[in-house]
Tab-separated table of C-alpha atoms and ligand atoms in Angstrom:
chain	number	residue	atom	x	y	z
A	26	UNK	CA	24.827	63.889	-41.189
A	27	UNK	CA	23.868	60.015	-39.238
A	28	UNK	CA	23.637	58.384	-42.895
A	29	UNK	CA	21.956	54.817	-41.132
A	30	UNK	CA	18.727	55.215	-42.150
A	31	UNK	CA	17.064	53.659	-39.185
A	32	UNK	CA	17.224	56.798	-36.886
A	33	UNK	CA	16.099	58.206	-33.219
A	34	UNK	CA	14.840	60.798	-32.105
A	35	UNK	CA	15.153	62.087	-28.342
A	36	UNK	CA	13.032	64.524	-27.167
A	37	UNK	CA	13.734	66.377	-24.146
A	38	UNK	CA	12.052	68.490	-21.412
A	39	UNK	CA	13.868	71.680	-22.484
A	40	UNK	CA	16.990	72.879	-25.002
A	41	UNK	CA	19.565	72.811	-21.849
A	42	UNK	CA	18.489	69.741	-20.833
A	43	UNK	CA	18.665	68.989	-24.218
A	44	UNK	CA	22.263	70.252	-24.760
A	45	UNK	CA	23.571	68.228	-21.213
A	46	UNK	CA	22.028	65.236	-22.795
A	47	UNK	CA	23.739	66.023	-26.037
A	48	UNK	CA	27.095	66.115	-23.832
A	49	UNK	CA	26.230	62.944	-22.378
A	50	UNK	CA	26.065	61.104	-25.134
A	51	UNK	CA	28.957	62.450	-27.195
A	52	UNK	CA	31.713	61.620	-23.885
A	53	UNK	CA	29.861	58.297	-24.580
A	54	UNK	CA	31.172	58.272	-28.290
A	55	UNK	CA	27.721	57.995	-29.398
A	56	UNK	CA	27.715	60.050	-32.601
A	57	UNK	CA	24.703	62.553	-32.909
A	58	UNK	CA	22.850	65.442	-34.408
A	59	UNK	CA	20.844	68.404	-33.086
A	60	UNK	CA	18.139	69.083	-35.451
A	61	UNK	CA	14.669	71.007	-35.958
A	62	UNK	CA	12.399	68.343	-34.000
A	63	UNK	CA	9.861	66.676	-36.555
A	64	UNK	CA	6.174	68.358	-36.469
A	65	UNK	CA	5.024	64.827	-35.496
A	66	UNK	CA	7.051	65.261	-31.859
A	67	UNK	CA	7.007	68.476	-30.539
A	68	UNK	CA	7.225	72.354	-31.574
A	69	UNK	CA	8.807	73.972	-34.924
A	70	UNK	CA	11.127	75.884	-32.892
A	71	UNK	CA	12.556	73.057	-30.454
A	72	UNK	CA	15.482	71.215	-30.864
A	73	UNK	CA	15.910	66.917	-30.686
A	74	UNK	CA	18.704	64.865	-30.580
A	75	UNK	CA	19.031	62.081	-33.678
A	76	UNK	CA	21.327	59.059	-33.038
A	77	UNK	CA	21.154	55.930	-35.227
A	78	UNK	CA	19.236	52.665	-34.608
A	79	UNK	CA	22.692	51.142	-33.649
A	80	UNK	CA	22.996	53.342	-31.051
A	81	UNK	CA	19.491	53.439	-29.470
A	82	UNK	CA	20.095	50.806	-26.601
A	83	UNK	CA	23.568	52.330	-25.105
A	84	UNK	CA	22.049	56.045	-25.437
A	85	UNK	CA	18.799	54.989	-23.673
A	86	UNK	CA	20.291	53.213	-20.963
A	87	UNK	CA	22.519	56.616	-20.037
A	88	UNK	CA	19.497	58.898	-20.454
A	89	UNK	CA	18.046	56.449	-18.043
A	90	UNK	CA	21.155	56.151	-15.551
A	91	UNK	CA	21.808	60.173	-15.466
A	92	UNK	CA	18.307	62.226	-14.670
A	93	UNK	CA	19.273	64.955	-17.493
A	94	UNK	CA	15.839	65.990	-18.978
A	95	UNK	CA	15.304	63.090	-20.926
A	96	UNK	CA	11.769	63.005	-21.805
A	97	UNK	CA	10.842	60.453	-24.977
A	98	UNK	CA	12.873	58.753	-27.683
A	99	UNK	CA	10.785	57.789	-31.234
A	100	UNK	CA	12.110	56.044	-34.275
A	101	UNK	CA	11.752	58.457	-36.871
A	102	UNK	CA	11.315	57.716	-40.497
A	103	UNK	CA	11.129	61.140	-42.902
A	104	UNK	CA	7.416	62.414	-43.110
A	105	UNK	CA	5.876	61.094	-46.695
A	106	UNK	CA	3.033	62.766	-48.304
A	107	UNK	CA	0.969	60.684	-49.556
A	108	UNK	CA	-0.782	60.681	-52.537
A	109	UNK	CA	1.480	63.685	-54.239
A	110	UNK	CA	2.454	61.633	-57.433
A	111	UNK	CA	-1.537	61.063	-57.758
A	112	UNK	CA	-2.250	64.638	-57.693
A	113	UNK	CA	0.191	65.144	-60.657
A	114	UNK	CA	-1.048	65.972	-64.218
A	115	UNK	CA	1.071	63.202	-65.971
A	116	UNK	CA	0.503	64.381	-69.455
A	117	UNK	CA	2.600	67.538	-68.447
A	118	UNK	CA	5.660	66.346	-66.594
A	119	UNK	CA	8.523	64.295	-67.100
A	120	UNK	CA	9.382	60.797	-66.165
A	121	UNK	CA	12.582	62.913	-63.761
A	122	UNK	CA	10.071	64.858	-62.459
A	123	UNK	CA	7.815	62.149	-61.618
A	124	UNK	CA	10.532	60.204	-60.106
A	125	UNK	CA	11.501	63.241	-57.725
A	126	UNK	CA	7.967	63.909	-56.776
A	127	UNK	CA	8.435	59.900	-55.791
A	128	UNK	CA	11.627	60.623	-53.407
A	129	UNK	CA	9.393	63.372	-51.629
A	130	UNK	CA	6.472	61.468	-50.767
A	131	UNK	CA	8.415	59.097	-49.668
A	132	UNK	CA	10.705	61.716	-47.367
A	133	UNK	CA	13.753	60.839	-49.003
A	134	UNK	CA	15.945	63.911	-49.879
A	135	UNK	CA	16.135	64.475	-53.767
A	136	UNK	CA	20.063	64.690	-54.696
A	137	UNK	CA	21.621	67.694	-55.545
A	138	UNK	CA	21.153	67.159	-59.369
A	139	UNK	CA	17.547	66.739	-58.498
A	140	UNK	CA	17.204	69.760	-56.569
A	141	UNK	CA	18.553	71.781	-59.445
A	142	UNK	CA	16.074	70.490	-61.684
A	143	UNK	CA	13.585	71.527	-59.994
A	144	UNK	CA	14.673	74.889	-59.813
A	145	UNK	CA	15.584	74.977	-63.662
A	146	UNK	CA	12.701	73.390	-64.952
A	147	UNK	CA	10.359	75.864	-67.318
A	148	UNK	CA	8.098	73.074	-67.836
A	149	UNK	CA	4.412	74.649	-66.766
A	150	UNK	CA	3.020	71.841	-65.656
A	151	UNK	CA	5.869	70.954	-63.580
A	152	UNK	CA	6.189	74.368	-61.780
A	153	UNK	CA	2.769	74.689	-61.284
A	154	UNK	CA	2.825	70.876	-59.217
A	155	UNK	CA	5.941	72.288	-57.047
A	156	UNK	CA	4.202	75.081	-55.693
A	157	UNK	CA	1.057	72.940	-54.894
A	158	UNK	CA	3.288	70.683	-53.060
A	159	UNK	CA	5.430	72.727	-51.191
A	160	UNK	CA	1.822	74.817	-50.059
A	161	UNK	CA	0.476	71.165	-49.360
A	162	UNK	CA	3.620	70.492	-47.286
A	163	UNK	CA	3.447	73.875	-45.117
A	164	UNK	CA	-0.062	73.449	-44.516
A	165	UNK	CA	0.187	69.788	-43.258
A	166	UNK	CA	3.344	70.753	-41.439
A	167	UNK	CA	3.153	74.026	-40.153
A	168	UNK	CA	-0.626	74.635	-40.760
A	169	UNK	CA	-2.267	77.926	-41.974
A	170	UNK	CA	-0.813	80.680	-39.250
A	171	UNK	CA	1.043	82.831	-40.524
A	172	UNK	CA	3.817	84.306	-37.128
A	173	UNK	CA	4.270	87.488	-37.304
A	174	UNK	CA	7.493	89.392	-35.484
A	175	UNK	CA	8.838	92.756	-35.491
A	176	UNK	CA	12.320	93.680	-36.071
A	177	UNK	CA	14.256	96.424	-34.389
A	178	UNK	CA	17.292	97.878	-36.590
A	179	UNK	CA	18.734	99.054	-33.511
A	180	UNK	CA	22.307	100.431	-35.252
A	181	UNK	CA	23.921	100.812	-39.193
A	182	UNK	CA	27.449	100.707	-37.920
A	183	UNK	CA	29.192	98.196	-39.147
A	184	UNK	CA	32.523	97.085	-39.017
A	185	UNK	CA	32.759	94.688	-42.420
A	186	UNK	CA	32.472	96.119	-45.951
A	187	UNK	CA	29.979	93.062	-47.756
A	188	UNK	CA	30.393	94.167	-51.338
A	189	UNK	CA	26.157	94.121	-51.072
A	190	UNK	CA	25.419	95.797	-47.727
A	191	UNK	CA	23.948	99.592	-48.707
A	192	UNK	CA	25.134	100.078	-44.928
A	193	UNK	CA	28.442	98.696	-45.389
A	194	UNK	CA	31.889	100.451	-43.359
A	195	UNK	CA	32.573	102.004	-46.885
A	196	UNK	CA	29.563	103.867	-47.598
A	197	UNK	CA	29.934	106.681	-46.946
A	198	UNK	CA	26.424	108.044	-48.396
A	199	UNK	CA	24.626	106.231	-45.111
A	200	UNK	CA	23.527	108.683	-42.331
A	201	UNK	CA	25.123	106.526	-39.311
A	202	UNK	CA	22.362	105.934	-36.055
A	203	UNK	CA	22.620	104.319	-32.854
A	204	UNK	CA	19.615	103.299	-30.521
A	205	UNK	CA	19.739	103.885	-26.992
A	206	UNK	CA	18.534	101.252	-24.545
A	207	UNK	CA	15.760	102.893	-23.770
A	208	UNK	CA	14.488	103.704	-27.358
A	209	UNK	CA	15.610	100.079	-27.971
A	210	UNK	CA	12.723	99.220	-25.409
A	211	UNK	CA	10.730	101.621	-25.696
A	212	UNK	CA	9.943	99.922	-29.314
A	213	UNK	CA	9.739	96.589	-27.714
A	214	UNK	CA	6.957	97.318	-25.854
A	215	UNK	CA	5.455	99.123	-28.984
A	216	UNK	CA	5.502	95.157	-30.262
A	217	UNK	CA	4.566	93.903	-26.599
A	218	UNK	CA	1.411	95.971	-26.405
A	219	UNK	CA	0.372	94.578	-30.140
A	220	UNK	CA	0.113	91.018	-28.689
A	221	UNK	CA	4.050	89.691	-31.061
A	222	UNK	CA	5.893	87.376	-29.200
A	223	UNK	CA	8.988	87.594	-30.679
A	224	UNK	CA	10.944	90.563	-31.493
A	225	UNK	CA	14.487	90.118	-33.854
A	226	UNK	CA	17.249	92.870	-32.521
A	227	UNK	CA	19.160	93.499	-36.414
A	228	UNK	CA	22.256	95.895	-36.888
A	229	UNK	CA	25.320	95.946	-38.679
A	230	UNK	CA	28.380	94.347	-36.688
A	231	UNK	CA	29.048	97.245	-34.666
A	232	UNK	CA	31.657	96.967	-31.709
A	233	UNK	CA	30.107	99.766	-29.606
A	234	UNK	CA	27.409	97.667	-28.364
A	235	UNK	CA	29.421	95.386	-26.100
A	236	UNK	CA	28.109	91.978	-24.826
A	237	UNK	CA	27.710	93.325	-21.397
A	238	UNK	CA	25.404	96.163	-23.141
A	239	UNK	CA	23.229	93.562	-25.026
A	240	UNK	CA	23.027	91.275	-21.787
A	241	UNK	CA	21.148	94.018	-20.150
A	242	UNK	CA	18.581	94.699	-22.943
A	243	UNK	CA	18.072	90.924	-23.539
A	244	UNK	CA	17.444	91.002	-19.452
A	245	UNK	CA	15.263	94.092	-19.487
A	246	UNK	CA	13.253	93.062	-22.623
A	247	UNK	CA	13.033	89.134	-20.542
A	248	UNK	CA	11.352	90.678	-17.485
A	249	UNK	CA	9.397	93.226	-18.920
A	250	UNK	CA	7.651	91.535	-21.834
A	251	UNK	CA	8.919	87.870	-21.436
A	252	UNK	CA	9.478	88.206	-25.253
A	253	UNK	CA	11.514	85.891	-27.450
A	254	UNK	CA	14.603	87.487	-28.703
A	255	UNK	CA	16.031	87.090	-32.198
A	256	UNK	CA	19.318	88.537	-32.143
A	257	UNK	CA	20.968	89.368	-35.748
A	258	UNK	CA	24.324	90.984	-35.306
A	259	UNK	CA	26.364	89.273	-37.651
A	260	UNK	CA	29.871	87.364	-36.534
A	261	UNK	CA	30.538	87.242	-32.751
A	262	UNK	CA	33.402	85.218	-31.143
A	263	UNK	CA	31.800	81.870	-29.322
A	264	UNK	CA	32.024	83.329	-25.544
A	265	UNK	CA	29.966	86.202	-26.810
A	266	UNK	CA	27.341	83.814	-28.115
A	267	UNK	CA	27.199	82.213	-25.133
A	268	UNK	CA	26.878	85.253	-23.336
A	269	UNK	CA	24.200	86.470	-24.691
A	270	UNK	CA	22.227	82.575	-25.066
A	271	UNK	CA	22.500	82.602	-21.039
A	272	UNK	CA	20.990	86.159	-21.138
A	273	UNK	CA	18.026	84.641	-22.502
A	274	UNK	CA	18.493	85.251	-26.010
A	275	UNK	CA	16.564	82.509	-27.862
A	276	UNK	CA	17.211	82.848	-31.502
A	277	UNK	CA	20.145	83.969	-33.837
A	278	UNK	CA	19.666	84.551	-37.795
A	279	UNK	CA	23.438	84.606	-39.234
A	280	UNK	CA	23.247	83.869	-42.980
A	281	UNK	CA	25.087	82.175	-44.682
A	282	UNK	CA	24.152	84.016	-48.230
A	283	UNK	CA	25.722	81.464	-50.433
A	284	UNK	CA	27.652	78.091	-49.792
A	285	UNK	CA	29.165	78.375	-53.241
A	286	UNK	CA	32.663	79.659	-51.676
A	287	UNK	CA	33.979	81.494	-54.837
A	288	UNK	CA	31.257	83.832	-54.660
A	289	UNK	CA	31.387	83.992	-50.970
A	290	UNK	CA	34.792	85.198	-51.301
A	291	UNK	CA	34.052	87.588	-53.852
A	292	UNK	CA	31.183	89.036	-51.528
A	293	UNK	CA	32.607	89.074	-48.476
A	294	UNK	CA	36.039	90.887	-48.240
A	295	UNK	CA	36.114	90.477	-44.914
A	296	UNK	CA	34.778	87.018	-44.030
A	297	UNK	CA	35.694	83.488	-44.217
A	298	UNK	CA	33.858	80.490	-45.177
A	299	UNK	CA	34.683	78.462	-42.887
A	300	UNK	CA	34.696	80.427	-40.104
A	301	UNK	CA	30.763	81.630	-41.307
A	302	UNK	CA	30.040	77.620	-41.064
A	303	UNK	CA	31.837	78.159	-37.402
A	304	UNK	CA	29.909	80.574	-36.205
A	305	UNK	CA	26.258	78.519	-37.432
A	306	UNK	CA	28.028	75.385	-35.707
A	307	UNK	CA	28.607	77.119	-32.324
A	308	UNK	CA	25.070	78.672	-32.304
A	309	UNK	CA	23.791	75.261	-32.794
A	310	UNK	CA	25.611	74.201	-29.891
A	311	UNK	CA	24.358	76.442	-27.665
A	312	UNK	CA	20.995	75.715	-28.045
A	313	UNK	CA	19.952	78.596	-30.171
A	314	UNK	CA	16.799	78.208	-32.763
A	315	UNK	CA	19.516	78.695	-35.904
A	316	UNK	CA	18.721	81.040	-38.451
A	317	UNK	CA	20.531	81.280	-41.744
A	318	UNK	CA	19.771	81.995	-45.428
A	319	UNK	CA	20.604	82.810	-48.715
A	320	UNK	CA	20.417	85.558	-51.258
A	321	UNK	CA	19.069	84.569	-54.934
A	322	UNK	CA	20.768	86.001	-57.446
A	323	UNK	CA	23.713	87.170	-56.815
A	324	UNK	CA	26.877	87.704	-58.917
A	325	UNK	CA	27.849	84.454	-60.969
A	326	UNK	CA	25.412	82.314	-58.956
A	327	UNK	CA	23.578	78.983	-60.979
A	328	UNK	CA	20.883	77.153	-59.777
A	329	UNK	CA	23.066	74.591	-58.768
A	330	UNK	CA	24.270	76.985	-56.366
A	331	UNK	CA	21.656	77.449	-54.720
A	332	UNK	CA	20.343	73.644	-54.961
A	333	UNK	CA	23.576	73.256	-52.752
A	334	UNK	CA	22.806	76.187	-50.139
A	335	UNK	CA	19.409	74.284	-49.779
A	336	UNK	CA	20.905	71.007	-48.745
A	337	UNK	CA	23.049	73.071	-46.437
A	338	UNK	CA	20.315	74.056	-44.642
A	339	UNK	CA	19.154	70.858	-44.505
A	340	UNK	CA	22.347	69.517	-43.043
A	341	UNK	CA	23.232	72.201	-40.716
A	342	UNK	CA	19.337	71.487	-39.000
A	343	UNK	CA	18.607	75.591	-40.023
A	344	UNK	CA	15.372	76.237	-38.038
A	345	UNK	CA	14.934	79.923	-40.047
A	346	UNK	CA	15.880	80.366	-43.389
A	347	UNK	CA	15.444	83.585	-44.675
A	348	UNK	CA	15.690	83.667	-48.630
A	349	UNK	CA	15.263	87.045	-50.570
A	350	UNK	CA	16.844	88.545	-53.796
A	351	UNK	CA	20.079	90.611	-54.091
A	352	UNK	CA	19.111	93.700	-55.033
A	353	UNK	CA	21.610	96.138	-55.860
A	354	UNK	CA	22.296	99.499	-52.921
A	355	UNK	CA	23.212	102.864	-53.838
A	356	UNK	CA	26.942	103.421	-53.087
A	357	UNK	CA	28.075	99.564	-53.154
A	358	UNK	CA	30.497	98.050	-55.804
A	359	UNK	CA	27.384	96.154	-56.737
A	360	UNK	CA	25.327	98.974	-57.433
A	361	UNK	CA	24.883	98.101	-60.860
A	362	UNK	CA	24.754	94.910	-60.704
A	363	UNK	CA	21.490	93.121	-61.463
A	364	UNK	CA	18.721	92.237	-58.987
A	365	UNK	CA	17.941	88.656	-58.288
A	366	UNK	CA	14.515	87.466	-59.886
A	367	UNK	CA	11.564	87.248	-58.048
A	368	UNK	CA	10.140	84.093	-59.501
A	369	UNK	CA	13.981	82.345	-58.582
A	370	UNK	CA	13.315	83.435	-55.388
A	371	UNK	CA	9.780	82.032	-55.139
A	372	UNK	CA	11.260	78.590	-56.761
A	373	UNK	CA	13.527	78.493	-53.723
A	374	UNK	CA	11.420	79.207	-51.109
A	375	UNK	CA	9.108	76.392	-52.748
A	376	UNK	CA	11.652	73.943	-52.896
A	377	UNK	CA	13.532	74.746	-49.486
A	378	UNK	CA	9.881	73.687	-47.863
A	379	UNK	CA	9.682	70.400	-49.410
A	380	UNK	CA	13.513	69.767	-48.531
A	381	UNK	CA	13.614	71.267	-44.976
A	382	UNK	CA	9.899	70.524	-43.934
A	383	UNK	CA	8.997	71.740	-40.438
A	384	UNK	CA	10.860	75.403	-40.591
A	385	UNK	CA	10.194	78.720	-40.403
A	386	UNK	CA	10.348	80.342	-43.479
A	387	UNK	CA	9.943	83.991	-44.081
A	388	UNK	CA	8.252	86.502	-46.777
A	389	UNK	CA	10.714	88.381	-46.786
A	390	UNK	CA	10.940	91.956	-46.685
A	391	UNK	CA	13.388	91.932	-50.081
A	392	UNK	CA	11.016	90.028	-51.611
A	393	UNK	CA	8.344	93.048	-50.943
A	394	UNK	CA	10.347	95.373	-52.200
A	395	UNK	CA	10.671	94.322	-55.364
A	396	UNK	CA	7.112	93.579	-56.038
A	397	UNK	CA	4.347	94.378	-54.245
A	398	UNK	CA	2.687	91.139	-53.899
A	399	UNK	CA	6.025	89.423	-53.369
A	400	UNK	CA	4.852	88.670	-49.858
A	401	UNK	CA	1.354	87.193	-50.843
A	402	UNK	CA	3.430	85.039	-53.361
A	403	UNK	CA	6.030	84.029	-50.815
A	404	UNK	CA	3.281	82.419	-48.562
A	405	UNK	CA	1.584	80.642	-51.150
A	406	UNK	CA	4.988	78.979	-52.231
A	407	UNK	CA	5.635	77.744	-48.409
A	408	UNK	CA	5.816	80.243	-46.486
A	409	UNK	CA	4.811	80.874	-42.718
A	410	UNK	CA	6.319	83.801	-41.318
A	411	UNK	CA	6.588	88.138	-41.707
A	412	UNK	CA	8.686	90.451	-39.905
A	413	UNK	CA	7.434	93.695	-39.605
A	414	UNK	CA	9.682	97.003	-39.490
A	415	UNK	CA	9.588	98.102	-36.137
A	416	UNK	CA	12.181	100.823	-35.761
A	417	UNK	CA	11.740	104.337	-35.538
A	418	UNK	CA	10.456	106.270	-38.071
A	419	UNK	CA	13.703	108.874	-37.834
A	420	UNK	CA	15.837	105.717	-38.259
A	421	UNK	CA	14.047	103.528	-40.783
A	422	UNK	CA	15.218	105.150	-44.047
A	423	UNK	CA	19.166	105.129	-42.805
A	424	UNK	CA	19.058	101.601	-42.118
A	425	UNK	CA	19.023	100.875	-46.200
A	426	UNK	CA	20.628	97.765	-46.923
A	427	UNK	CA	19.439	97.716	-50.604
A	428	UNK	CA	17.616	100.812	-52.281
A	429	UNK	CA	14.103	101.081	-52.108
A	430	UNK	CA	13.374	98.944	-48.989
A	431	UNK	CA	9.868	98.477	-48.441
A	432	UNK	CA	8.630	99.054	-44.836
A	433	UNK	CA	6.133	96.312	-43.795
A	434	UNK	CA	3.786	97.446	-41.227
A	435	UNK	CA	0.946	95.799	-39.852
A	436	UNK	CA	-1.575	96.930	-42.227
A	437	UNK	CA	0.795	95.693	-45.369
A	438	UNK	CA	1.764	92.224	-43.281
A	439	UNK	CA	-2.426	91.605	-42.645
A	440	UNK	CA	-2.798	92.151	-46.499
A	441	UNK	CA	-0.682	89.715	-47.469
A	442	UNK	CA	-1.739	87.012	-44.947
A	443	UNK	CA	-5.502	88.019	-46.305
A	444	UNK	CA	-4.129	87.817	-50.127
A	445	UNK	CA	-2.600	84.348	-49.765
A	446	UNK	CA	-5.840	83.307	-47.732
A	447	UNK	CA	-4.112	82.352	-44.852
A	448	UNK	CA	-4.452	83.376	-40.661
A	449	UNK	CA	-3.749	85.785	-38.442
A	450	UNK	CA	-2.263	84.677	-35.185
A	451	UNK	CA	-5.005	84.248	-31.924
A	452	UNK	CA	-1.581	86.261	-29.588
A	453	UNK	CA	-2.103	89.430	-31.824
A	454	UNK	CA	-3.984	92.558	-29.999
A	455	UNK	CA	-4.877	94.286	-32.763
A	456	UNK	CA	-7.489	93.754	-35.217
A	457	UNK	CA	-6.546	94.113	-39.320
A	458	UNK	CA	-9.347	97.435	-39.202
A	459	UNK	CA	-7.100	99.267	-36.373
A	460	UNK	CA	-4.064	98.693	-38.501
A	461	UNK	CA	-4.877	100.844	-41.567
B	6	SAM	N1	25.291	92.428	-40.181
B	6	SAM	C1	24.325	91.451	-39.441
B	6	SAM	C2	24.543	90.259	-41.093
B	6	SAM	O1	25.405	90.583	-41.768
B	6	SAM	O2	24.115	89.112	-40.489
B	6	SAM	C3	22.718	91.699	-39.989
B	6	SAM	C4	22.438	92.923	-41.040
B	6	SAM	S1	22.500	92.513	-42.118
B	6	SAM	C5	22.078	93.309	-42.921
B	6	SAM	C6	21.102	91.330	-42.871
B	6	SAM	C7	20.894	90.770	-44.014
B	6	SAM	O3	21.014	91.490	-45.332
B	6	SAM	C8	22.307	89.881	-44.308
B	6	SAM	O4	22.036	88.619	-44.155
B	6	SAM	C9	21.854	90.219	-46.045
B	6	SAM	O5	20.947	88.827	-46.734
B	6	SAM	C10	20.741	90.739	-45.993
B	6	SAM	N2	21.265	92.113	-47.452
B	6	SAM	C11	22.359	92.997	-47.043
B	6	SAM	N3	22.424	93.584	-48.339
B	6	SAM	C12	21.468	93.324	-49.130
B	6	SAM	C13	21.061	93.246	-50.425
B	6	SAM	N4	21.774	94.522	-51.304
B	6	SAM	N5	20.404	92.510	-50.968
B	6	SAM	C14	19.400	92.046	-50.224
B	6	SAM	N6	20.132	91.354	-48.782
B	6	SAM	C15	20.490	91.885	-48.514
B	7	SF4	FE1	27.596	94.488	-42.474
B	7	SF4	FE2	25.526	92.457	-42.251
B	7	SF4	FE3	25.910	94.506	-44.109
B	7	SF4	FE4	27.795	93.033	-44.011
B	7	SF4	S1	25.495	92.503	-44.277
B	7	SF4	S2	28.111	94.929	-44.715
B	7	SF4	S3	27.993	92.718	-41.726
B	7	SF4	S4	25.301	94.895	-41.759
């Protein structure tokens, strides 16, 4: 990370121009970082370039000399949250908690130990203050509207055997399916007709869908609906990520699951931690809106590990962070493990909002699967996105990545939004009564 306290944020007209400008600055040995654009300068899912104060004049000269879509540069001081300390009920909190909240008020990032404290405290006054602060941060930074997206789980074949996952290769009970291009497009059109702006295409790591096939699907979605596309299809080569990005994919969701290497290795017999991080870096370099996330309650996971995850999301400039409880899946090596707790998941959502600020935080399906009110609780704890499950009925029950997976439909999403006292997006073409 650029450690210098004085940072500047460079905004370009488009992602591709931003990437070219970044390449130019790097080629002249200016240290850059691609970061989610701070909310005061741009849209939530856009990316900008951060540089340190000492490089500002040289960078500006280069950007003016080369017409690369440079738009503006801003001095950036982390967002402050005036009045946070004042709102605390002082008789119910410790001095350390006050100090940590003071840092957040000043726009500083708390240390790993301090984040761990926020995740661990059992002091009711402090817990209440964490949720209130996260809700306020959410309201001030991303507003009251809940982003609604549709997820199509288009294949449950997978070449990997992640120990937690109900569609892992070794899971013999799973009935496998693959959706054809026409089937996928038919579902995309349904989402488009509802007015949704983003479709998520998710699957196991299934080599049947070559990059060439996916390019055709992406291009058809773009031409026929103009929707934004999120891919969640696992680890690929840099070239494949690039091909899909150039075809029109906008976002990519590849969760780190945990930053604790030992746990990562234990749960992923086929994966390498450094390679997963490398994939995430490629996605960032290629200009994807970069999604990651973790599972809460993995075997052996401690609050310290979750604190490290949150710092990883911050340092990697992740835009979308899916935080869900681990839920044991039938027929997997982790079938008899305990599931993650609702309380810790909500706490992790709240603390992530406080640390990562201008990001998409989904109220996850996993949370809704273990608590019927899980999504409205997450929306009150800092979340701002809901993903509808839009997989055709005949396939849905076979995408059981964990047991008793909840099927989030429009009616349940509307209920969660209403229960949380939030707003539906104006782009929806369907009103709540029609969804029931
Ligand atoms: N194969 C792709 C990948 O792994 O990134 C996308 C599909 S995978 C099923 C999507 C997400 O499901 C994973 O990132 C993981 O967090 C979540 N998942 C899988 N099994 C789970 C379980 N037992 N409990 C909670 N989440 C689970
Ligand atoms: Fe496959 Fe993803 Fe499940 Fe791992 S988590 S087994 S890669 S679908």
